[in-house]
Amino acid sequence: MVSGSNDSQTPPIVSLTAGGVAGGIEAFTSYPLEFAKTRVQLRSQKGIPTPKNPFLVVTQVYQKEGLRALYKGCSALVVGSIAKDGVRFLFFDQIKASFADPETGTLSPLRNLAAGMTAGVVASITAVTPSERIKTALIDDARNEKRFRSGLHATRVIWQEHGIFGLYRGFAGTTLKQASATAFRMGTYNILKDYEINRDIPQNTLVNFANGSVAGVVTTLATQPFDVIKTRSQSAHGASTMEAVKSVLLDYGVRGFWKGTTMRLGRTVFSGGILFTSYEAAVKIINPLYSGFTHKIGAEAA
């Protein structure tokens, strides 16, 4: 479990399931802000300025295109988030055990970050890059050509036109973002929780939410350039990582790498709280069920 060093190791299946449940809830509830952030980071259409206020983007899209438009690409992100966060929590829980100090069993802040970084790389390879590619392509396509009917249709078209590499377009930017984001998100949350446990601060829903929100702020500010590059790489037509970097510099200069920060902060503060609160709650529900099941199987085998 993403928890203080005083806690016992959570079974892998519990980490995977609880992480997947938390990821799905977090992705769905915060998707309109993710949609707004992605729209701003994609290249603006000629003569149509893109507002910087995330709530204004959401309002405009809702008024012009309806509620369904705000959830364009949501299914791809939810499916990807279930896999991504299941994998992230699973690997973080397992990796941090091997990163722990052999004498004390605790993790230093640096080792927390290293464990999170490793989990982020694994998540990017197994789930995040393809799901983010589909989500971004759907959002970009919806304002231009409108070729894609659904996430599944977009996957088929991209596969037919570009093969598996088309689904992994933006892999470098996504992996850099995931490695750094998971390092900061998981690491910051764990550092805060360890600090609180060592000072006997009770762990409840409010504390979990606050820790997750702080972790979201730290993560956003530290990783925004990678997110901008990833979004440009994964537009409907796609671009290499270097092409994406050049296009951002040409359009906005260095400041462009922090484009969409306000919108992403609006999402990550909220989603960070939701993600970790949901995870802790899911673990509390699933752990006893899993323990009861394994004890029953053990008793029958005996």
PDB file of C-alpha atoms in Angstrom:
ATOM      1  CA  MET A   1       0.000   0.000   0.000  1.00  0.00           C
ATOM      2  CA  VAL A   2       1.079   3.621  -0.545  1.00  0.00           C
ATOM      3  CA  SER A   3       1.573   4.114   3.100  1.00  0.00           C
ATOM      4  CA  GLY A   4       3.876   4.831   5.910  1.00  0.00           C
ATOM      5  CA  SER A   5       6.808   2.582   6.535  1.00  0.00           C
ATOM      6  CA  ASN A   6       5.157   1.271   9.660  1.00  0.00           C
ATOM      7  CA  ASP A   7       2.435  -0.477   7.685  1.00  0.00           C
ATOM      8  CA  SER A   8       2.567  -4.096   6.613  1.00  0.00           C
ATOM      9  CA  GLN A   9       3.012  -4.993   2.966  1.00  0.00           C
ATOM     10  CA  THR A  10      -0.242  -5.007   0.989  1.00  0.00           C
ATOM     11  CA  PRO A  11      -0.783  -8.145  -1.159  1.00  0.00           C
ATOM     12  CA  PRO A  12      -0.060  -7.461  -4.864  1.00  0.00           C
ATOM     13  CA  ILE A  13      -3.609  -8.349  -6.007  1.00  0.00           C
ATOM     14  CA  VAL A  14      -5.023  -5.833  -3.504  1.00  0.00           C
ATOM     15  CA  SER A  15      -2.641  -3.088  -4.696  1.00  0.00           C
ATOM     16  CA  LEU A  16      -3.557  -3.808  -8.332  1.00  0.00           C
ATOM     17  CA  THR A  17      -7.326  -3.899  -7.759  1.00  0.00           C
ATOM     18  CA  ALA A  18      -7.503  -0.919  -5.395  1.00  0.00           C
ATOM     19  CA  GLY A  19      -5.254   1.119  -7.695  1.00  0.00           C
ATOM     20  CA  GLY A  20      -7.434   0.298 -10.704  1.00  0.00           C
ATOM     21  CA  VAL A  21     -10.637   1.256  -8.874  1.00  0.00           C
ATOM     22  CA  ALA A  22      -9.085   4.526  -7.665  1.00  0.00           C
ATOM     23  CA  GLY A  23      -7.733   5.341 -11.128  1.00  0.00           C
ATOM     24  CA  GLY A  24     -11.119   4.818 -12.806  1.00  0.00           C
ATOM     25  CA  ILE A  25     -12.936   7.015 -10.263  1.00  0.00           C
ATOM     26  CA  GLU A  26     -10.301   9.755 -10.464  1.00  0.00           C
ATOM     27  CA  ALA A  27     -10.241   9.805 -14.299  1.00  0.00           C
ATOM     28  CA  PHE A  28     -14.027  10.010 -14.710  1.00  0.00           C
ATOM     29  CA  THR A  29     -14.694  12.641 -12.041  1.00  0.00           C
ATOM     30  CA  SER A  30     -11.946  15.015 -13.198  1.00  0.00           C
ATOM     31  CA  TYR A  31     -12.194  14.459 -16.969  1.00  0.00           C
ATOM     32  CA  PRO A  32     -13.736  17.811 -18.047  1.00  0.00           C
ATOM     33  CA  LEU A  33     -10.679  19.648 -16.649  1.00  0.00           C
ATOM     34  CA  GLU A  34      -8.364  17.159 -18.399  1.00  0.00           C
ATOM     35  CA  PHE A  35     -10.307  17.835 -21.616  1.00  0.00           C
ATOM     36  CA  ALA A  36      -9.885  21.612 -21.188  1.00  0.00           C
ATOM     37  CA  LYS A  37      -6.150  21.284 -20.461  1.00  0.00           C
ATOM     38  CA  THR A  38      -5.599  19.142 -23.565  1.00  0.00           C
ATOM     39  CA  ARG A  39      -7.518  21.561 -25.795  1.00  0.00           C
ATOM     40  CA  VAL A  40      -5.313  24.462 -24.653  1.00  0.00           C
ATOM     41  CA  GLN A  41      -2.052  22.541 -25.181  1.00  0.00           C
ATOM     42  CA  LEU A  42      -2.933  21.508 -28.744  1.00  0.00           C
ATOM     43  CA  ARG A  43      -2.098  24.018 -31.480  1.00  0.00           C
ATOM     44  CA  SER A  44      -4.735  26.755 -31.712  1.00  0.00           C
ATOM     45  CA  GLN A  45      -6.929  26.898 -34.794  1.00  0.00           C
ATOM     46  CA  LYS A  46      -6.336  30.003 -36.928  1.00  0.00           C
ATOM     47  CA  GLY A  47      -8.486  32.925 -35.858  1.00  0.00           C
ATOM     48  CA  ILE A  48      -9.918  31.075 -32.851  1.00  0.00           C
ATOM     49  CA  PRO A  49      -8.160  32.099 -29.630  1.00  0.00           C
ATOM     50  CA  THR A  50      -8.170  29.521 -26.831  1.00  0.00           C
ATOM     51  CA  PRO A  51      -9.049  30.900 -23.379  1.00  0.00           C
ATOM     52  CA  LYS A  52      -6.665  30.182 -20.487  1.00  0.00           C
ATOM     53  CA  ASN A  53      -9.384  29.762 -17.866  1.00  0.00           C
ATOM     54  CA  PRO A  54     -10.264  26.037 -17.632  1.00  0.00           C
ATOM     55  CA  PHE A  55     -13.811  26.728 -16.507  1.00  0.00           C
ATOM     56  CA  LEU A  56     -14.314  29.087 -19.474  1.00  0.00           C
ATOM     57  CA  VAL A  57     -13.121  26.351 -21.868  1.00  0.00           C
ATOM     58  CA  VAL A  58     -15.509  23.853 -20.256  1.00  0.00           C
ATOM     59  CA  THR A  59     -18.389  26.368 -20.420  1.00  0.00           C
ATOM     60  CA  GLN A  60     -17.761  27.240 -24.077  1.00  0.00           C
ATOM     61  CA  VAL A  61     -17.519  23.608 -25.177  1.00  0.00           C
ATOM     62  CA  TYR A  62     -20.666  22.741 -23.202  1.00  0.00           C
ATOM     63  CA  GLN A  63     -22.617  25.617 -24.787  1.00  0.00           C
ATOM     64  CA  LYS A  64     -21.428  24.945 -28.360  1.00  0.00           C
ATOM     65  CA  GLU A  65     -21.031  21.165 -28.429  1.00  0.00           C
ATOM     66  CA  GLY A  66     -23.009  19.801 -25.479  1.00  0.00           C
ATOM     67  CA  LEU A  67     -22.131  17.682 -22.439  1.00  0.00           C
ATOM     68  CA  ARG A  68     -21.032  14.654 -24.479  1.00  0.00           C
ATOM     69  CA  ALA A  69     -18.259  16.723 -26.081  1.00  0.00           C
ATOM     70  CA  LEU A  70     -16.686  17.329 -22.646  1.00  0.00           C
ATOM     71  CA  TYR A  71     -16.299  13.586 -22.252  1.00  0.00           C
ATOM     72  CA  LYS A  72     -14.825  12.988 -25.712  1.00  0.00           C
ATOM     73  CA  GLY A  73     -11.934  10.569 -25.194  1.00  0.00           C
ATOM     74  CA  CYS A  74     -13.032   9.864 -21.605  1.00  0.00           C
ATOM     75  CA  SER A  75     -13.504   6.117 -22.103  1.00  0.00           C
ATOM     76  CA  ALA A  76      -9.923   5.786 -23.376  1.00  0.00           C
ATOM     77  CA  LEU A  77      -8.613   7.684 -20.356  1.00  0.00           C
ATOM     78  CA  VAL A  78     -10.745   5.733 -17.848  1.00  0.00           C
ATOM     79  CA  VAL A  79      -9.660   2.366 -19.272  1.00  0.00           C
ATOM     80  CA  GLY A  80      -6.072   3.579 -19.408  1.00  0.00           C
ATOM     81  CA  SER A  81      -6.267   4.960 -15.863  1.00  0.00           C
ATOM     82  CA  ILE A  82      -7.612   1.693 -14.467  1.00  0.00           C
ATOM     83  CA  ALA A  83      -4.640  -0.108 -16.012  1.00  0.00           C
ATOM     84  CA  LYS A  84      -2.155   2.717 -15.321  1.00  0.00           C
ATOM     85  CA  ASP A  85      -3.003   3.240 -11.661  1.00  0.00           C
ATOM     86  CA  GLY A  86      -3.405  -0.469 -11.013  1.00  0.00           C
ATOM     87  CA  VAL A  87       0.106  -1.004 -12.404  1.00  0.00           C
ATOM     88  CA  ARG A  88       1.508   2.112 -10.689  1.00  0.00           C
ATOM     89  CA  PHE A  89       0.252   1.179  -7.234  1.00  0.00           C
ATOM     90  CA  LEU A  90       1.180  -2.482  -7.722  1.00  0.00           C
ATOM     91  CA  PHE A  91       4.753  -1.750  -8.803  1.00  0.00           C
ATOM     92  CA  PHE A  92       5.248   1.110  -6.373  1.00  0.00           C
ATOM     93  CA  ASP A  93       4.194  -1.092  -3.453  1.00  0.00           C
ATOM     94  CA  GLN A  94       6.476  -3.911  -4.607  1.00  0.00           C
ATOM     95  CA  ILE A  95       9.421  -1.746  -5.700  1.00  0.00           C
ATOM     96  CA  LYS A  96       9.485   0.345  -2.541  1.00  0.00           C
ATOM     97  CA  ALA A  97       9.956  -2.837  -0.495  1.00  0.00           C
ATOM     98  CA  SER A  98      13.205  -3.485  -2.395  1.00  0.00           C
ATOM     99  CA  PHE A  99      14.219   0.192  -2.069  1.00  0.00           C
ATOM    100  CA  ALA A 100      13.686   0.203   1.711  1.00  0.00           C
ATOM    101  CA  ASP A 101      16.653   0.564   4.052  1.00  0.00           C
ATOM    102  CA  PRO A 102      17.709  -3.027   4.932  1.00  0.00           C
ATOM    103  CA  GLU A 103      18.293  -2.117   8.578  1.00  0.00           C
ATOM    104  CA  THR A 104      15.286   0.083   9.395  1.00  0.00           C
ATOM    105  CA  GLY A 105      12.843  -1.013   6.672  1.00  0.00           C
ATOM    106  CA  THR A 106      12.034   2.665   5.977  1.00  0.00           C
ATOM    107  CA  LEU A 107      12.355   4.743   2.812  1.00  0.00           C
ATOM    108  CA  SER A 108      14.223   8.031   2.652  1.00  0.00           C
ATOM    109  CA  PRO A 109      12.593  10.819   0.565  1.00  0.00           C
ATOM    110  CA  LEU A 110      15.080  10.087  -2.233  1.00  0.00           C
ATOM    111  CA  ARG A 111      14.253   6.367  -2.236  1.00  0.00           C
ATOM    112  CA  ASN A 112      10.528   7.182  -2.252  1.00  0.00           C
ATOM    113  CA  LEU A 113      11.067   9.253  -5.394  1.00  0.00           C
ATOM    114  CA  ALA A 114      13.218   6.515  -7.002  1.00  0.00           C
ATOM    115  CA  ALA A 115      10.544   3.870  -6.343  1.00  0.00           C
ATOM    116  CA  GLY A 116       7.892   6.137  -7.862  1.00  0.00           C
ATOM    117  CA  MET A 117      10.030   6.856 -10.932  1.00  0.00           C
ATOM    118  CA  THR A 118      10.546   3.149 -11.617  1.00  0.00           C
ATOM    119  CA  ALA A 119       6.806   2.459 -11.257  1.00  0.00           C
ATOM    120  CA  GLY A 120       6.066   5.332 -13.675  1.00  0.00           C
ATOM    121  CA  VAL A 121       8.286   3.897 -16.411  1.00  0.00           C
ATOM    122  CA  VAL A 122       6.577   0.496 -16.130  1.00  0.00           C
ATOM    123  CA  ALA A 123       3.119   2.130 -16.230  1.00  0.00           C
ATOM    124  CA  SER A 124       4.022   4.154 -19.344  1.00  0.00           C
ATOM    125  CA  ILE A 125       5.140   1.045 -21.240  1.00  0.00           C
ATOM    126  CA  THR A 126       2.227  -1.171 -20.225  1.00  0.00           C
ATOM    127  CA  ALA A 127      -0.752   1.189 -20.282  1.00  0.00           C
ATOM    128  CA  VAL A 128      -0.306   4.944 -20.315  1.00  0.00           C
ATOM    129  CA  THR A 129       1.206   5.777 -23.718  1.00  0.00           C
ATOM    130  CA  PRO A 130      -1.425   3.992 -25.884  1.00  0.00           C
ATOM    131  CA  SER A 131      -4.393   5.260 -23.814  1.00  0.00           C
ATOM    132  CA  GLU A 132      -3.069   8.838 -23.775  1.00  0.00           C
ATOM    133  CA  ARG A 133      -2.422   8.678 -27.530  1.00  0.00           C
ATOM    134  CA  ILE A 134      -6.050   7.659 -28.186  1.00  0.00           C
ATOM    135  CA  LYS A 135      -7.476  10.229 -25.744  1.00  0.00           C
ATOM    136  CA  THR A 136      -5.444  13.109 -27.219  1.00  0.00           C
ATOM    137  CA  ALA A 137      -6.159  12.074 -30.818  1.00  0.00           C
ATOM    138  CA  LEU A 138      -9.914  11.963 -30.066  1.00  0.00           C
ATOM    139  CA  ILE A 139      -9.915  15.437 -28.484  1.00  0.00           C
ATOM    140  CA  ASP A 140      -7.860  16.898 -31.358  1.00  0.00           C
ATOM    141  CA  ASP A 141      -9.925  15.145 -34.034  1.00  0.00           C
ATOM    142  CA  ALA A 142     -13.211  16.389 -32.510  1.00  0.00           C
ATOM    143  CA  ARG A 143     -12.291  20.030 -33.242  1.00  0.00           C
ATOM    144  CA  ASN A 144     -11.006  19.366 -36.777  1.00  0.00           C
ATOM    145  CA  GLU A 145     -11.678  16.448 -39.123  1.00  0.00           C
ATOM    146  CA  LYS A 146     -14.023  14.373 -36.912  1.00  0.00           C
ATOM    147  CA  ARG A 147     -12.719  11.108 -38.425  1.00  0.00           C
ATOM    148  CA  PHE A 148     -12.924   9.049 -35.253  1.00  0.00           C
ATOM    149  CA  ARG A 149     -16.293   7.695 -34.110  1.00  0.00           C
ATOM    150  CA  SER A 150     -15.050   6.219 -30.826  1.00  0.00           C
ATOM    151  CA  GLY A 151     -11.957   5.203 -28.921  1.00  0.00           C
ATOM    152  CA  LEU A 152     -12.044   1.741 -30.490  1.00  0.00           C
ATOM    153  CA  HIS A 153     -12.451   3.201 -33.974  1.00  0.00           C
ATOM    154  CA  ALA A 154      -9.549   5.612 -33.381  1.00  0.00           C
ATOM    155  CA  THR A 155      -7.386   2.701 -32.215  1.00  0.00           C
ATOM    156  CA  ARG A 156      -8.189   0.726 -35.397  1.00  0.00           C
ATOM    157  CA  VAL A 157      -7.511   3.687 -37.712  1.00  0.00           C
ATOM    158  CA  ILE A 158      -4.211   4.590 -36.048  1.00  0.00           C
ATOM    159  CA  TRP A 159      -3.138   0.922 -36.065  1.00  0.00           C
ATOM    160  CA  GLN A 160      -4.011   0.546 -39.787  1.00  0.00           C
ATOM    161  CA  GLU A 161      -2.243   3.768 -40.781  1.00  0.00           C
ATOM    162  CA  HIS A 162       0.829   3.653 -38.537  1.00  0.00           C
ATOM    163  CA  GLY A 163       0.994   0.217 -36.895  1.00  0.00           C
ATOM    164  CA  ILE A 164       1.839  -0.280 -33.231  1.00  0.00           C
ATOM    165  CA  PHE A 165       4.292   2.626 -33.362  1.00  0.00           C
ATOM    166  CA  GLY A 166       1.332   4.915 -34.057  1.00  0.00           C
ATOM    167  CA  LEU A 167      -0.165   3.944 -30.706  1.00  0.00           C
ATOM    168  CA  TYR A 168       3.181   4.623 -29.045  1.00  0.00           C
ATOM    169  CA  ARG A 169       3.596   8.052 -30.629  1.00  0.00           C
ATOM    170  CA  GLY A 170       4.870  10.387 -27.920  1.00  0.00           C
ATOM    171  CA  PHE A 171       6.382   7.509 -25.940  1.00  0.00           C
ATOM    172  CA  ALA A 172       9.478   9.487 -24.906  1.00  0.00           C
ATOM    173  CA  GLY A 173       7.479  12.468 -23.643  1.00  0.00           C
ATOM    174  CA  THR A 174       4.900  10.243 -21.952  1.00  0.00           C
ATOM    175  CA  THR A 175       7.529   8.122 -20.230  1.00  0.00           C
ATOM    176  CA  LEU A 176       9.447  11.175 -19.029  1.00  0.00           C
ATOM    177  CA  LYS A 177       6.169  12.594 -17.725  1.00  0.00           C
ATOM    178  CA  GLN A 178       5.078   9.315 -16.097  1.00  0.00           C
ATOM    179  CA  ALA A 179       8.459   8.635 -14.512  1.00  0.00           C
ATOM    180  CA  SER A 180       8.678  12.121 -13.043  1.00  0.00           C
ATOM    181  CA  ALA A 181       4.965  12.420 -12.229  1.00  0.00           C
ATOM    182  CA  THR A 182       4.803   9.069 -10.440  1.00  0.00           C
ATOM    183  CA  ALA A 183       8.037   9.846  -8.612  1.00  0.00           C
ATOM    184  CA  PHE A 184       6.700  13.173  -7.344  1.00  0.00           C
ATOM    185  CA  ARG A 185       3.098  12.052  -6.817  1.00  0.00           C
ATOM    186  CA  MET A 186       3.734   8.762  -5.035  1.00  0.00           C
ATOM    187  CA  GLY A 187       6.922  10.037  -3.418  1.00  0.00           C
ATOM    188  CA  THR A 188       5.392  13.237  -2.030  1.00  0.00           C
ATOM    189  CA  TYR A 189       2.317  11.411  -0.741  1.00  0.00           C
ATOM    190  CA  ASN A 190       4.427   8.752   0.945  1.00  0.00           C
ATOM    191  CA  ILE A 191       6.828  11.325   2.454  1.00  0.00           C
ATOM    192  CA  LEU A 192       3.877  13.276   3.904  1.00  0.00           C
ATOM    193  CA  LYS A 193       2.268  10.116   5.236  1.00  0.00           C
ATOM    194  CA  ASP A 194       5.489   8.865   6.833  1.00  0.00           C
ATOM    195  CA  TYR A 195       5.935  12.274   8.478  1.00  0.00           C
ATOM    196  CA  GLU A 196       2.385  12.183   9.870  1.00  0.00           C
ATOM    197  CA  ILE A 197       2.580   8.589  11.099  1.00  0.00           C
ATOM    198  CA  ASN A 198       5.853   9.297  12.904  1.00  0.00           C
ATOM    199  CA  ARG A 199       4.097  12.175  14.684  1.00  0.00           C
ATOM    200  CA  ASP A 200       0.920  10.191  15.447  1.00  0.00           C
ATOM    201  CA  ILE A 201      -1.273  12.289  13.166  1.00  0.00           C
ATOM    202  CA  PRO A 202      -4.403  10.177  12.513  1.00  0.00           C
ATOM    203  CA  GLN A 203      -4.932   9.025   8.929  1.00  0.00           C
ATOM    204  CA  ASN A 204      -8.483   9.795   7.831  1.00  0.00           C
ATOM    205  CA  THR A 205     -10.267  10.793   4.626  1.00  0.00           C
ATOM    206  CA  LEU A 206      -9.574  14.508   5.071  1.00  0.00           C
ATOM    207  CA  VAL A 207      -5.841  13.960   5.725  1.00  0.00           C
ATOM    208  CA  ASN A 208      -5.578  11.526   2.783  1.00  0.00           C
ATOM    209  CA  PHE A 209      -7.301  14.031   0.487  1.00  0.00           C
ATOM    210  CA  ALA A 210      -5.063  16.894   1.635  1.00  0.00           C
ATOM    211  CA  ASN A 211      -1.901  14.809   1.158  1.00  0.00           C
ATOM    212  CA  GLY A 212      -3.048  13.777  -2.311  1.00  0.00           C
ATOM    213  CA  SER A 213      -3.817  17.391  -3.260  1.00  0.00           C
ATOM    214  CA  VAL A 214      -0.382  18.606  -2.119  1.00  0.00           C
ATOM    215  CA  ALA A 215       1.224  15.765  -4.087  1.00  0.00           C
ATOM    216  CA  GLY A 216      -0.805  16.887  -7.124  1.00  0.00           C
ATOM    217  CA  VAL A 217       0.492  20.476  -6.910  1.00  0.00           C
ATOM    218  CA  VAL A 218       4.137  19.370  -6.586  1.00  0.00           C
ATOM    219  CA  THR A 219       3.721  16.928  -9.482  1.00  0.00           C
ATOM    220  CA  THR A 220       2.118  19.470 -11.832  1.00  0.00           C
ATOM    221  CA  LEU A 221       4.701  22.204 -11.351  1.00  0.00           C
ATOM    222  CA  ALA A 222       7.609  19.759 -11.724  1.00  0.00           C
ATOM    223  CA  THR A 223       6.362  17.860 -14.781  1.00  0.00           C
ATOM    224  CA  GLN A 224       4.341  20.333 -16.875  1.00  0.00           C
ATOM    225  CA  PRO A 225       6.903  20.626 -19.736  1.00  0.00           C
ATOM    226  CA  PHE A 226       6.756  16.851 -20.295  1.00  0.00           C
ATOM    227  CA  ASP A 227       2.946  17.009 -20.376  1.00  0.00           C
ATOM    228  CA  VAL A 228       2.961  19.757 -23.028  1.00  0.00           C
ATOM    229  CA  ILE A 229       5.441  17.823 -25.215  1.00  0.00           C
ATOM    230  CA  LYS A 230       3.416  14.621 -24.814  1.00  0.00           C
ATOM    231  CA  THR A 231       0.177  16.359 -25.844  1.00  0.00           C
ATOM    232  CA  ARG A 232       1.732  17.889 -28.971  1.00  0.00           C
ATOM    233  CA  SER A 233       3.268  14.521 -29.932  1.00  0.00           C
ATOM    234  CA  GLN A 234      -0.061  12.730 -29.579  1.00  0.00           C
ATOM    235  CA  SER A 235      -2.299  15.071 -31.584  1.00  0.00           C
ATOM    236  CA  ALA A 236      -4.510  13.497 -34.260  1.00  0.00           C
ATOM    237  CA  HIS A 237      -1.730  13.666 -36.888  1.00  0.00           C
ATOM    238  CA  GLY A 238       1.073  12.934 -34.447  1.00  0.00           C
ATOM    239  CA  ALA A 239       4.588  14.371 -34.217  1.00  0.00           C
ATOM    240  CA  SER A 240       7.982  13.218 -33.014  1.00  0.00           C
ATOM    241  CA  THR A 241       9.209  14.393 -29.619  1.00  0.00           C
ATOM    242  CA  MET A 242      11.697  16.800 -31.219  1.00  0.00           C
ATOM    243  CA  GLU A 243       9.022  18.164 -33.600  1.00  0.00           C
ATOM    244  CA  ALA A 244       6.753  18.734 -30.593  1.00  0.00           C
ATOM    245  CA  VAL A 245       9.510  20.613 -28.717  1.00  0.00           C
ATOM    246  CA  LYS A 246      10.211  22.798 -31.762  1.00  0.00           C
ATOM    247  CA  SER A 247       6.514  23.577 -32.315  1.00  0.00           C
ATOM    248  CA  VAL A 248       6.077  24.708 -28.687  1.00  0.00           C
ATOM    249  CA  LEU A 249       9.163  26.958 -28.894  1.00  0.00           C
ATOM    250  CA  LEU A 250       8.022  28.435 -32.219  1.00  0.00           C
ATOM    251  CA  ASP A 251       4.478  29.078 -30.997  1.00  0.00           C
ATOM    252  CA  TYR A 252       5.078  30.371 -27.478  1.00  0.00           C
ATOM    253  CA  GLY A 253       8.779  30.309 -26.581  1.00  0.00           C
ATOM    254  CA  VAL A 254      10.042  28.703 -23.353  1.00  0.00           C
ATOM    255  CA  ARG A 255       6.923  29.813 -21.464  1.00  0.00           C
ATOM    256  CA  GLY A 256       4.919  27.527 -23.740  1.00  0.00           C
ATOM    257  CA  PHE A 257       6.228  24.480 -21.859  1.00  0.00           C
ATOM    258  CA  TRP A 258       4.070  25.557 -18.912  1.00  0.00           C
ATOM    259  CA  LYS A 259       0.978  26.143 -21.061  1.00  0.00           C
ATOM    260  CA  GLY A 260      -2.093  24.632 -19.447  1.00  0.00           C
ATOM    261  CA  THR A 261      -0.532  24.691 -15.951  1.00  0.00           C
ATOM    262  CA  THR A 262      -3.565  26.420 -14.396  1.00  0.00           C
ATOM    263  CA  MET A 263      -5.899  23.860 -15.921  1.00  0.00           C
ATOM    264  CA  ARG A 264      -3.740  20.934 -14.948  1.00  0.00           C
ATOM    265  CA  LEU A 265      -3.435  22.284 -11.398  1.00  0.00           C
ATOM    266  CA  GLY A 266      -7.221  22.568 -11.234  1.00  0.00           C
ATOM    267  CA  ARG A 267      -7.419  18.909 -12.149  1.00  0.00           C
ATOM    268  CA  THR A 268      -4.459  17.486 -10.199  1.00  0.00           C
ATOM    269  CA  VAL A 269      -5.325  19.165  -6.893  1.00  0.00           C
ATOM    270  CA  PHE A 270      -8.786  17.622  -7.118  1.00  0.00           C
ATOM    271  CA  SER A 271      -7.749  14.346  -8.749  1.00  0.00           C
ATOM    272  CA  GLY A 272      -4.789  13.802  -6.420  1.00  0.00           C
ATOM    273  CA  GLY A 273      -7.120  13.995  -3.445  1.00  0.00           C
ATOM    274  CA  ILE A 274      -9.670  11.706  -5.113  1.00  0.00           C
ATOM    275  CA  LEU A 275      -7.054   9.159  -6.244  1.00  0.00           C
ATOM    276  CA  PHE A 276      -5.368   8.563  -2.897  1.00  0.00           C
ATOM    277  CA  THR A 277      -8.577   8.812  -0.846  1.00  0.00           C
ATOM    278  CA  SER A 278     -10.229   6.260  -3.175  1.00  0.00           C
ATOM    279  CA  TYR A 279      -7.174   4.005  -3.012  1.00  0.00           C
ATOM    280  CA  GLU A 280      -6.998   3.999   0.787  1.00  0.00           C
ATOM    281  CA  ALA A 281     -10.765   3.345   1.001  1.00  0.00           C
ATOM    282  CA  ALA A 282     -10.586   0.543  -1.595  1.00  0.00           C
ATOM    283  CA  VAL A 283      -7.706  -1.142   0.269  1.00  0.00           C
ATOM    284  CA  LYS A 284      -9.732  -1.089   3.497  1.00  0.00           C
ATOM    285  CA  ILE A 285     -12.613  -2.839   1.719  1.00  0.00           C
ATOM    286  CA  ILE A 286     -10.651  -5.283  -0.465  1.00  0.00           C
ATOM    287  CA  ASN A 287      -7.964  -6.340   2.048  1.00  0.00           C
ATOM    288  CA  PRO A 288     -10.352  -8.072   4.509  1.00  0.00           C
ATOM    289  CA  LEU A 289     -12.170  -9.766   1.599  1.00  0.00           C
ATOM    290  CA  TYR A 290      -8.883 -11.024   0.177  1.00  0.00           C
ATOM    291  CA  SER A 291      -7.648 -12.173   3.613  1.00  0.00           C
ATOM    292  CA  GLY A 292     -10.923 -14.012   4.259  1.00  0.00           C
ATOM    293  CA  PHE A 293     -10.745 -15.672   0.837  1.00  0.00           C
ATOM    294  CA  THR A 294      -7.145 -16.825   1.266  1.00  0.00           C
ATOM    295  CA  HIS A 295      -7.848 -18.134   4.783  1.00  0.00           C
ATOM    296  CA  LYS A 296     -10.859 -20.056   3.456  1.00  0.00           C
ATOM    297  CA  ILE A 297      -8.792 -21.570   0.635  1.00  0.00           C
ATOM    298  CA  GLY A 298      -6.042 -22.452   3.131  1.00  0.00           C
ATOM    299  CA  ALA A 299      -8.512 -24.076   5.499  1.00  0.00           C
ATOM    300  CA  GLU A 300     -10.092 -26.143   2.700  1.00  0.00           C
ATOM    301  CA  ALA A 301      -6.654 -27.243   1.477  1.00  0.00           C
ATOM    302  CA  ALA A 302      -5.723 -28.333   5.002  1.00  0.00           C
TER     303      ALA A 302
END
